[in-house]
Amino acid sequence: MGLGIGPLGFQTTIAHSVTLSGTGVHSGAEVAITFHPAEADSGIVFQRVVGEQTISEFKAVSSQVGNTDLCTILGFSPATSIATIEHVMAAIYALGLDNLLIEVQGAEMPIMDGSSAPFIDAIEQTGIKALSVKRRYIRILKPVRIESGASWSEFTPYDGMRFEVEIDFDSPLIGRQAWKGDITPSVFKTELSRARTFGFMRDVERMWAAGRGLGSSLENSVVIADDNTVINMEGLRYKDEFVRHKTLDAVGDLALAGAPFIGCYRSYRGGHKMNANALKALMSDPTAYEIVENAPQRQRQAPREVIAVNAP
Ligand SMILES: [Zn+2]
C-alpha cells in the first residue's frame, strides 16, 4: 500500500496536474476530472466545480459518505454530491497517494473502462512525489467483525495490508471465487486494477428503465446474459475478473479510512455497504486500532519500489 513508495513512510502527492474525461455511468453525461498536487496532511479532497465556481468540497473519508446503494457517494444532497468515487479511490490508495485535490466538472467520476487502470495510468504519467511529512497508518490491534445474513467481513491484525475477498453467486459463470494477497502498488496494478465492473443483463435493463446506469455499456461493464455467458465480444480480462473487481472495490471503499491500514481485511459475499459498515465498526472502537507512523516490518524490509517518479 504505497507502503513501498519513495522515501519510506513519508507522505506523497502527484508531481503535476493531470486531467481525464469520460462518461458518468449513472448520469450518462460527459464529465472531466483533474488531479492536482496537494500539501501534506490535506488528504484526498474532491471538489465539485461548475465553470470556475466550486459548489462543494468533501474530504474522502467515511463520515462524508452519503450513500452506498449503487456506488459510493460523497455528500448528502444530489445537487452538490460527488458519485462513483470507488475506482478512483482504489487507484489512489493502492499507489500510496496521501494528498490530492480532485476537481470534478460534473456530478460523478468518469467510469472510463469500468476499472481502475485508466486512473493508475494518469497518475503514473504525472509521477508521484514524496513530501517531507511522515505518513500515519491505522494499525489493527484486534479482530473487528460484522455479519449480515450469510455475508460477513472482518479486520484482523497483520503486518502489512492484506485483502482476502470471496464471492459466491448463484450464477454458474461466477460461482465461488476468492482473491487473497498483500496490496502493493505492483500487485494492485497487475492483479486487480484492470478488473471491470460487472452486471447481469436483466439488472442493466431494469436500471435503464429506472433512469439509472444511463452511461453503462459494454465499453465499461462486463455484462452477463440470461444464459450465463459474457456478452462482451472481448470476453474476460482475468478468468476470475469478478472477484478481482470486488477486491478492487473493497480497496477503494477502505481508502475512506483516510490513511493506509496495517492489517488484513476479509470479506465473504460483501459489497460497498458491507465494506462501509466494517470500516464504521472499526472506527467506532478506539481499542481496535492505533495510529502509528511506522510502516509495517514486511514493507520496511522489502526493496524500495518506486513507481514512475518525476523530478520536481
Ligand atoms: Zn466497482
mmCIF file of C-alpha atoms and ligand atoms in Angstrom:
data_model
loop_
_atom_site.group_PDB
_atom_site.id
_atom_site.type_symbol
_atom_site.label_atom_id
_atom_site.label_comp_id
_atom_site.label_asym_id
_atom_site.label_seq_id
_atom_site.Cartn_x
_atom_site.Cartn_y
_atom_site.Cartn_z
ATOM 1 C CA MET A 1 0.000 0.000 0.000
ATOM 2 C CA GLY A 2 2.086 2.854 -1.062
ATOM 3 C CA LEU A 3 3.874 1.422 1.858
ATOM 4 C CA GLY A 4 6.664 0.930 -0.610
ATOM 5 C CA ILE A 5 6.769 4.282 -2.356
ATOM 6 C CA GLY A 6 9.521 6.865 -2.244
ATOM 7 C CA PRO A 7 11.365 7.584 0.975
ATOM 8 C CA LEU A 8 9.592 5.042 3.122
ATOM 9 C CA GLY A 9 6.982 6.309 5.487
ATOM 10 C CA PHE A 10 6.689 9.807 4.020
ATOM 11 C CA GLN A 11 3.506 11.284 2.601
ATOM 12 C CA THR A 12 3.096 11.692 -1.137
ATOM 13 C CA THR A 13 1.259 13.681 -3.764
ATOM 14 C CA ILE A 14 1.478 13.851 -7.552
ATOM 15 C CA ALA A 15 4.124 15.804 -9.433
ATOM 16 C CA HIS A 16 1.820 17.748 -11.781
ATOM 17 C CA SER A 17 -1.874 18.187 -12.518
ATOM 18 C CA VAL A 18 -3.493 15.718 -14.898
ATOM 19 C CA THR A 19 -6.991 15.661 -16.455
ATOM 20 C CA LEU A 20 -9.170 12.742 -17.539
ATOM 21 C CA SER A 21 -12.599 12.797 -19.103
ATOM 22 C CA GLY A 22 -15.252 10.260 -19.938
ATOM 23 C CA THR A 23 -18.830 9.225 -19.329
ATOM 24 C CA GLY A 24 -20.554 9.192 -15.950
ATOM 25 C CA VAL A 25 -22.036 5.715 -15.532
ATOM 26 C CA HIS A 26 -25.172 6.837 -13.694
ATOM 27 C CA SER A 27 -25.973 10.094 -15.490
ATOM 28 C CA GLY A 28 -24.633 9.178 -18.912
ATOM 29 C CA ALA A 29 -23.198 12.719 -19.037
ATOM 30 C CA GLU A 30 -19.683 13.680 -20.103
ATOM 31 C CA VAL A 31 -17.570 14.519 -17.063
ATOM 32 C CA ALA A 32 -13.994 15.698 -16.578
ATOM 33 C CA ILE A 33 -11.772 15.389 -13.525
ATOM 34 C CA THR A 34 -8.391 16.958 -12.788
ATOM 35 C CA PHE A 35 -5.974 15.610 -10.187
ATOM 36 C CA HIS A 36 -3.937 18.414 -8.615
ATOM 37 C CA PRO A 37 -0.945 18.080 -6.260
ATOM 38 C CA ALA A 38 -1.796 18.912 -2.634
ATOM 39 C CA GLU A 39 0.123 19.718 0.543
ATOM 40 C CA ALA A 40 0.986 17.217 3.261
ATOM 41 C CA ASP A 41 -1.837 16.452 5.702
ATOM 42 C CA SER A 42 -4.525 17.742 3.338
ATOM 43 C CA GLY A 43 -5.679 14.224 2.424
ATOM 44 C CA ILE A 44 -7.745 13.318 -0.641
ATOM 45 C CA VAL A 45 -10.208 16.129 -1.332
ATOM 46 C CA PHE A 46 -12.928 16.178 -4.013
ATOM 47 C CA GLN A 47 -14.296 19.481 -5.291
ATOM 48 C CA ARG A 48 -17.398 19.713 -7.441
ATOM 49 C CA VAL A 49 -16.928 22.582 -9.849
ATOM 50 C CA VAL A 50 -19.219 24.330 -12.324
ATOM 51 C CA GLY A 51 -17.217 26.509 -14.674
ATOM 52 C CA GLU A 52 -14.860 28.392 -12.376
ATOM 53 C CA GLN A 53 -17.055 28.060 -9.306
ATOM 54 C CA THR A 54 -16.603 25.445 -6.578
ATOM 55 C CA ILE A 55 -20.022 24.342 -5.355
ATOM 56 C CA SER A 56 -18.961 21.702 -2.830
ATOM 57 C CA GLU A 57 -15.906 20.134 -1.274
ATOM 58 C CA PHE A 58 -15.524 16.807 0.531
ATOM 59 C CA LYS A 59 -12.647 15.054 2.177
ATOM 60 C CA ALA A 60 -12.661 11.406 1.068
ATOM 61 C CA VAL A 61 -13.353 9.916 4.492
ATOM 62 C CA SER A 62 -16.174 7.666 5.654
ATOM 63 C CA SER A 63 -18.005 10.388 7.602
ATOM 64 C CA GLN A 64 -18.630 12.197 4.288
ATOM 65 C CA VAL A 65 -20.281 9.206 2.581
ATOM 66 C CA GLY A 66 -23.970 9.835 1.980
ATOM 67 C CA ASN A 67 -24.948 6.681 0.139
ATOM 68 C CA THR A 68 -23.532 3.320 -0.935
ATOM 69 C CA ASP A 69 -26.508 1.751 -2.770
ATOM 70 C CA LEU A 70 -25.151 1.507 -6.304
ATOM 71 C CA CYS A 71 -21.821 3.205 -5.839
ATOM 72 C CA THR A 72 -20.041 5.240 -3.178
ATOM 73 C CA ILE A 73 -21.241 8.854 -2.996
ATOM 74 C CA LEU A 74 -19.619 11.732 -1.110
ATOM 75 C CA GLY A 75 -22.133 14.236 0.208
ATOM 76 C CA PHE A 76 -25.767 14.168 1.201
ATOM 77 C CA SER A 77 -27.591 16.159 -1.484
ATOM 78 C CA PRO A 78 -27.705 15.303 -5.212
ATOM 79 C CA ALA A 79 -27.210 18.984 -6.063
ATOM 80 C CA THR A 80 -23.745 19.006 -4.524
ATOM 81 C CA SER A 81 -22.678 15.376 -4.059
ATOM 82 C CA ILE A 82 -19.987 13.508 -5.997
ATOM 83 C CA ALA A 83 -20.714 9.920 -7.023
ATOM 84 C CA THR A 84 -18.882 6.762 -8.113
ATOM 85 C CA ILE A 85 -15.612 7.557 -6.375
ATOM 86 C CA GLU A 86 -14.643 3.942 -5.553
ATOM 87 C CA HIS A 87 -12.499 3.037 -8.564
ATOM 88 C CA VAL A 88 -10.569 6.316 -8.367
ATOM 89 C CA MET A 89 -10.072 5.861 -4.628
ATOM 90 C CA ALA A 90 -8.810 2.291 -5.147
ATOM 91 C CA ALA A 91 -6.100 3.549 -7.531
ATOM 92 C CA ILE A 92 -5.112 6.363 -5.161
ATOM 93 C CA TYR A 93 -4.990 4.104 -2.087
ATOM 94 C CA ALA A 94 -3.096 1.299 -3.780
ATOM 95 C CA LEU A 95 -0.487 3.654 -5.237
ATOM 96 C CA GLY A 96 0.104 5.178 -1.806
ATOM 97 C CA LEU A 97 -1.074 8.692 -2.612
ATOM 98 C CA ASP A 98 -1.870 10.595 0.571
ATOM 99 C CA ASN A 99 -2.697 14.074 -0.692
ATOM 100 C CA LEU A 100 -4.602 15.108 -3.783
ATOM 101 C CA LEU A 101 -7.156 17.678 -4.850
ATOM 102 C CA ILE A 102 -9.614 16.216 -7.351
ATOM 103 C CA GLU A 103 -11.579 18.809 -9.263
ATOM 104 C CA VAL A 104 -14.762 17.373 -10.778
ATOM 105 C CA GLN A 105 -16.652 19.040 -13.634
ATOM 106 C CA GLY A 106 -19.841 17.050 -13.148
ATOM 107 C CA ALA A 107 -21.686 15.041 -10.509
ATOM 108 C CA GLU A 108 -19.676 11.824 -10.693
ATOM 109 C CA MET A 109 -16.373 10.307 -11.705
ATOM 110 C CA PRO A 110 -15.987 9.185 -15.314
ATOM 111 C CA ILE A 111 -16.434 5.412 -15.431
ATOM 112 C CA MET A 112 -13.684 5.035 -18.087
ATOM 113 C CA ASP A 113 -13.406 1.289 -18.880
ATOM 114 C CA GLY A 114 -15.080 0.227 -15.609
ATOM 115 C CA SER A 115 -11.771 -0.492 -13.876
ATOM 116 C CA SER A 116 -9.059 1.468 -12.041
ATOM 117 C CA ALA A 117 -6.444 1.095 -14.793
ATOM 118 C CA PRO A 118 -7.032 4.473 -16.533
ATOM 119 C CA PHE A 119 -6.615 6.288 -13.192
ATOM 120 C CA ILE A 120 -3.404 4.385 -12.463
ATOM 121 C CA ASP A 121 -2.118 5.335 -15.928
ATOM 122 C CA ALA A 122 -2.928 9.022 -15.390
ATOM 123 C CA ILE A 123 -1.201 9.099 -12.011
ATOM 124 C CA GLU A 124 1.846 7.246 -13.307
ATOM 125 C CA GLN A 125 2.034 9.591 -16.254
ATOM 126 C CA THR A 126 2.445 12.613 -13.979
ATOM 127 C CA GLY A 127 4.501 10.798 -11.325
ATOM 128 C CA ILE A 128 4.403 10.503 -7.554
ATOM 129 C CA LYS A 129 6.286 12.945 -5.373
ATOM 130 C CA ALA A 130 7.339 12.431 -1.752
ATOM 131 C CA LEU A 131 6.617 15.177 0.777
ATOM 132 C CA SER A 132 8.608 15.899 3.936
ATOM 133 C CA VAL A 133 5.911 14.918 6.441
ATOM 134 C CA LYS A 134 5.615 11.386 7.858
ATOM 135 C CA ARG A 135 2.663 9.254 6.846
ATOM 136 C CA ARG A 136 0.334 7.891 9.521
ATOM 137 C CA TYR A 137 -1.065 4.388 9.413
ATOM 138 C CA ILE A 138 -4.042 2.743 11.080
ATOM 139 C CA ARG A 139 -2.747 -0.407 12.720
ATOM 140 C CA ILE A 140 -5.376 -3.030 13.528
ATOM 141 C CA LEU A 141 -4.928 -4.283 17.113
ATOM 142 C CA LYS A 142 -7.717 -6.839 17.455
ATOM 143 C CA PRO A 143 -10.373 -8.520 15.296
ATOM 144 C CA VAL A 144 -13.445 -6.484 14.361
ATOM 145 C CA ARG A 145 -16.183 -8.438 12.620
ATOM 146 C CA ILE A 146 -19.611 -7.645 11.233
ATOM 147 C CA GLU A 147 -22.237 -10.007 9.816
ATOM 148 C CA SER A 148 -25.354 -9.564 7.758
ATOM 149 C CA GLY A 149 -27.255 -12.727 6.834
ATOM 150 C CA ALA A 150 -24.786 -15.043 5.111
ATOM 151 C CA SER A 151 -22.359 -12.171 4.486
ATOM 152 C CA TRP A 152 -19.569 -11.151 6.821
ATOM 153 C CA SER A 153 -16.392 -9.147 6.893
ATOM 154 C CA GLU A 154 -13.633 -8.602 9.400
ATOM 155 C CA PHE A 155 -10.388 -6.818 10.148
ATOM 156 C CA THR A 156 -7.609 -8.751 11.865
ATOM 157 C CA PRO A 157 -4.070 -7.757 12.887
ATOM 158 C CA TYR A 158 -1.469 -8.413 10.174
ATOM 159 C CA ASP A 159 1.941 -6.946 9.375
ATOM 160 C CA GLY A 160 1.089 -5.442 6.001
ATOM 161 C CA MET A 161 -2.029 -4.509 4.055
ATOM 162 C CA ARG A 162 -3.821 -7.666 3.065
ATOM 163 C CA PHE A 163 -7.166 -8.380 1.391
ATOM 164 C CA GLU A 164 -8.945 -11.741 1.293
ATOM 165 C CA VAL A 165 -12.189 -11.399 -0.628
ATOM 166 C CA GLU A 166 -14.583 -14.193 -1.502
ATOM 167 C CA ILE A 167 -17.772 -14.021 -3.535
ATOM 168 C CA ASP A 168 -20.473 -16.628 -4.073
ATOM 169 C CA PHE A 169 -23.039 -16.020 -6.804
ATOM 170 C CA ASP A 170 -25.949 -18.176 -7.940
ATOM 171 C CA SER A 171 -24.729 -17.658 -11.494
ATOM 172 C CA PRO A 172 -22.693 -20.717 -12.593
ATOM 173 C CA LEU A 173 -20.477 -18.387 -14.636
ATOM 174 C CA ILE A 174 -19.306 -16.628 -11.466
ATOM 175 C CA GLY A 175 -19.955 -19.146 -8.693
ATOM 176 C CA ARG A 176 -17.493 -19.074 -5.824
ATOM 177 C CA GLN A 177 -14.285 -17.120 -6.358
ATOM 178 C CA ALA A 178 -11.630 -15.880 -3.951
ATOM 179 C CA TRP A 179 -8.711 -13.459 -4.199
ATOM 180 C CA LYS A 180 -6.081 -13.149 -1.488
ATOM 181 C CA GLY A 181 -2.984 -11.040 -1.401
ATOM 182 C CA ASP A 182 -0.906 -8.268 0.117
ATOM 183 C CA ILE A 183 -1.644 -4.988 -1.617
ATOM 184 C CA THR A 184 1.396 -3.196 -3.008
ATOM 185 C CA PRO A 185 1.363 -0.802 -5.964
ATOM 186 C CA SER A 186 2.633 -3.507 -8.321
ATOM 187 C CA VAL A 187 0.282 -6.240 -7.066
ATOM 188 C CA PHE A 188 -2.676 -3.912 -7.405
ATOM 189 C CA LYS A 189 -1.595 -2.796 -10.844
ATOM 190 C CA THR A 190 -1.050 -6.240 -12.320
ATOM 191 C CA GLU A 191 -3.615 -8.356 -10.461
ATOM 192 C CA LEU A 192 -6.551 -6.063 -9.720
ATOM 193 C CA SER A 193 -6.509 -2.693 -11.467
ATOM 194 C CA ARG A 194 -7.822 -3.921 -14.836
ATOM 195 C CA ALA A 195 -10.798 -5.859 -13.440
ATOM 196 C CA ARG A 196 -14.029 -4.261 -14.662
ATOM 197 C CA THR A 197 -17.339 -3.721 -13.001
ATOM 198 C CA PHE A 198 -19.964 -6.323 -13.968
ATOM 199 C CA GLY A 199 -23.684 -6.874 -14.038
ATOM 200 C CA PHE A 200 -26.460 -9.110 -15.273
ATOM 201 C CA MET A 201 -28.337 -8.084 -18.417
ATOM 202 C CA ARG A 202 -31.691 -8.281 -16.598
ATOM 203 C CA ASP A 203 -30.438 -5.843 -13.929
ATOM 204 C CA VAL A 204 -28.973 -3.494 -16.523
ATOM 205 C CA GLU A 205 -32.344 -3.379 -18.292
ATOM 206 C CA ARG A 206 -34.144 -2.711 -15.007
ATOM 207 C CA MET A 207 -31.665 0.070 -14.162
ATOM 208 C CA TRP A 208 -32.107 1.712 -17.567
ATOM 209 C CA ALA A 209 -35.897 1.574 -17.147
ATOM 210 C CA ALA A 210 -35.493 3.406 -13.824
ATOM 211 C CA GLY A 211 -33.350 6.080 -15.484
ATOM 212 C CA ARG A 212 -30.153 4.912 -13.798
ATOM 213 C CA GLY A 213 -26.964 3.455 -15.149
ATOM 214 C CA LEU A 214 -27.551 5.513 -18.299
ATOM 215 C CA GLY A 215 -23.849 5.572 -19.112
ATOM 216 C CA SER A 216 -23.284 1.880 -18.595
ATOM 217 C CA SER A 217 -22.354 -0.065 -21.708
ATOM 218 C CA LEU A 218 -20.185 -2.922 -22.916
ATOM 219 C CA GLU A 219 -17.343 -0.380 -23.034
ATOM 220 C CA ASN A 220 -17.330 -0.088 -19.231
ATOM 221 C CA SER A 221 -19.001 -3.219 -17.834
ATOM 222 C CA VAL A 222 -18.816 -6.942 -18.172
ATOM 223 C CA VAL A 223 -22.409 -7.925 -18.904
ATOM 224 C CA ILE A 224 -23.727 -11.416 -18.240
ATOM 225 C CA ALA A 225 -26.628 -12.721 -20.340
ATOM 226 C CA ASP A 226 -29.504 -14.849 -19.052
ATOM 227 C CA ASP A 227 -27.810 -17.957 -20.435
ATOM 228 C CA ASN A 228 -24.786 -17.217 -18.257
ATOM 229 C CA THR A 229 -22.423 -16.160 -20.981
ATOM 230 C CA VAL A 230 -20.415 -12.955 -21.173
ATOM 231 C CA ILE A 231 -21.931 -10.676 -23.823
ATOM 232 C CA ASN A 232 -18.752 -8.624 -24.339
ATOM 233 C CA MET A 233 -17.011 -9.728 -27.536
ATOM 234 C CA GLU A 234 -13.552 -9.471 -25.945
ATOM 235 C CA GLY A 235 -14.524 -11.792 -23.086
ATOM 236 C CA LEU A 236 -12.927 -11.514 -19.636
ATOM 237 C CA ARG A 237 -9.619 -9.838 -18.776
ATOM 238 C CA TYR A 238 -8.903 -12.345 -15.991
ATOM 239 C CA LYS A 239 -10.571 -15.742 -15.616
ATOM 240 C CA ASP A 240 -11.820 -14.612 -12.186
ATOM 241 C CA GLU A 241 -12.310 -10.956 -13.120
ATOM 242 C CA PHE A 242 -15.445 -10.783 -10.918
ATOM 243 C CA VAL A 243 -13.758 -11.371 -7.557
ATOM 244 C CA ARG A 244 -10.836 -9.212 -8.620
ATOM 245 C CA HIS A 245 -13.221 -6.340 -9.256
ATOM 246 C CA LYS A 246 -14.898 -6.914 -5.878
ATOM 247 C CA THR A 247 -11.452 -6.742 -4.272
ATOM 248 C CA LEU A 248 -10.697 -3.538 -6.180
ATOM 249 C CA ASP A 249 -13.992 -2.116 -4.859
ATOM 250 C CA ALA A 250 -13.046 -3.108 -1.304
ATOM 251 C CA VAL A 251 -9.667 -1.356 -1.645
ATOM 252 C CA GLY A 252 -11.497 1.787 -2.802
ATOM 253 C CA ASP A 253 -14.059 1.579 -0.006
ATOM 254 C CA LEU A 254 -11.447 1.113 2.723
ATOM 255 C CA ALA A 255 -9.488 4.061 1.314
ATOM 256 C CA LEU A 256 -12.151 6.122 3.107
ATOM 257 C CA ALA A 257 -10.356 5.252 6.353
ATOM 258 C CA GLY A 258 -8.315 8.331 5.438
ATOM 259 C CA ALA A 259 -4.970 6.575 5.983
ATOM 260 C CA PRO A 260 -3.430 3.255 4.965
ATOM 261 C CA PHE A 261 -4.303 0.467 7.367
ATOM 262 C CA ILE A 262 -1.947 -2.201 8.619
ATOM 263 C CA GLY A 263 -3.966 -5.372 8.909
ATOM 264 C CA CYS A 264 -5.940 -7.957 6.983
ATOM 265 C CA TYR A 265 -9.433 -7.293 5.623
ATOM 266 C CA ARG A 266 -11.511 -10.373 4.852
ATOM 267 C CA SER A 267 -14.950 -10.397 3.356
ATOM 268 C CA TYR A 268 -17.426 -13.034 2.244
ATOM 269 C CA ARG A 269 -20.255 -12.003 -0.099
ATOM 270 C CA GLY A 270 -19.580 -8.367 0.649
ATOM 271 C CA GLY A 271 -20.131 -5.150 -1.270
ATOM 272 C CA HIS A 272 -19.914 -1.389 -0.872
ATOM 273 C CA LYS A 273 -22.381 -1.317 2.002
ATOM 274 C CA MET A 274 -20.670 -4.069 3.969
ATOM 275 C CA ASN A 275 -17.240 -2.517 3.395
ATOM 276 C CA ALA A 276 -18.556 0.838 4.614
ATOM 277 C CA ASN A 277 -20.153 -0.764 7.694
ATOM 278 C CA ALA A 278 -16.997 -2.711 8.525
ATOM 279 C CA LEU A 279 -14.973 0.487 8.381
ATOM 280 C CA LYS A 280 -17.544 2.218 10.586
ATOM 281 C CA ALA A 281 -17.375 -0.646 13.119
ATOM 282 C CA LEU A 282 -13.573 -0.430 13.198
ATOM 283 C CA MET A 283 -13.528 3.347 13.597
ATOM 284 C CA SER A 284 -16.115 3.288 16.364
ATOM 285 C CA ASP A 285 -13.949 1.042 18.554
ATOM 286 C CA PRO A 286 -10.859 3.009 19.654
ATOM 287 C CA THR A 287 -9.402 -0.113 21.303
ATOM 288 C CA ALA A 288 -9.349 -1.930 17.943
ATOM 289 C CA TYR A 289 -6.691 0.213 16.275
ATOM 290 C CA GLU A 290 -3.921 2.714 16.871
ATOM 291 C CA ILE A 291 -2.434 5.442 14.722
ATOM 292 C CA VAL A 292 1.272 4.861 14.103
ATOM 293 C CA GLU A 293 3.986 6.435 11.982
ATOM 294 C CA ASN A 294 5.931 3.249 11.332
ATOM 295 C CA ALA A 295 5.458 1.268 8.152
ATOM 296 C CA PRO A 296 4.950 -2.471 8.643
ATOM 297 C CA GLN A 297 8.092 -4.562 9.082
ATOM 298 C CA ARG A 298 7.239 -6.512 5.935
ATOM 299 C CA GLN A 299 7.416 -3.381 3.792
ATOM 300 C CA ARG A 300 10.413 -1.910 5.591
ATOM 301 C CA GLN A 301 12.468 -4.912 4.636
ATOM 302 C CA ALA A 302 11.225 -5.106 1.074
ATOM 303 C CA PRO A 303 13.311 -3.497 -1.649
ATOM 304 C CA ARG A 304 12.187 0.016 -2.330
ATOM 305 C CA GLU A 305 9.600 0.100 -5.037
ATOM 306 C CA VAL A 306 9.340 3.333 -6.950
ATOM 307 C CA ILE A 307 6.551 3.956 -9.387
ATOM 308 C CA ALA A 308 7.392 6.498 -12.070
ATOM 309 C CA VAL A 309 8.830 9.312 -10.037
ATOM 310 C CA ASN A 310 9.396 12.534 -11.923
ATOM 311 C CA ALA A 311 11.921 15.047 -10.661
ATOM 312 C CA PRO A 312 10.010 18.061 -9.357
HETATM 313 ZN ZN ZN B 1 -16.746 -1.311 -8.780
#
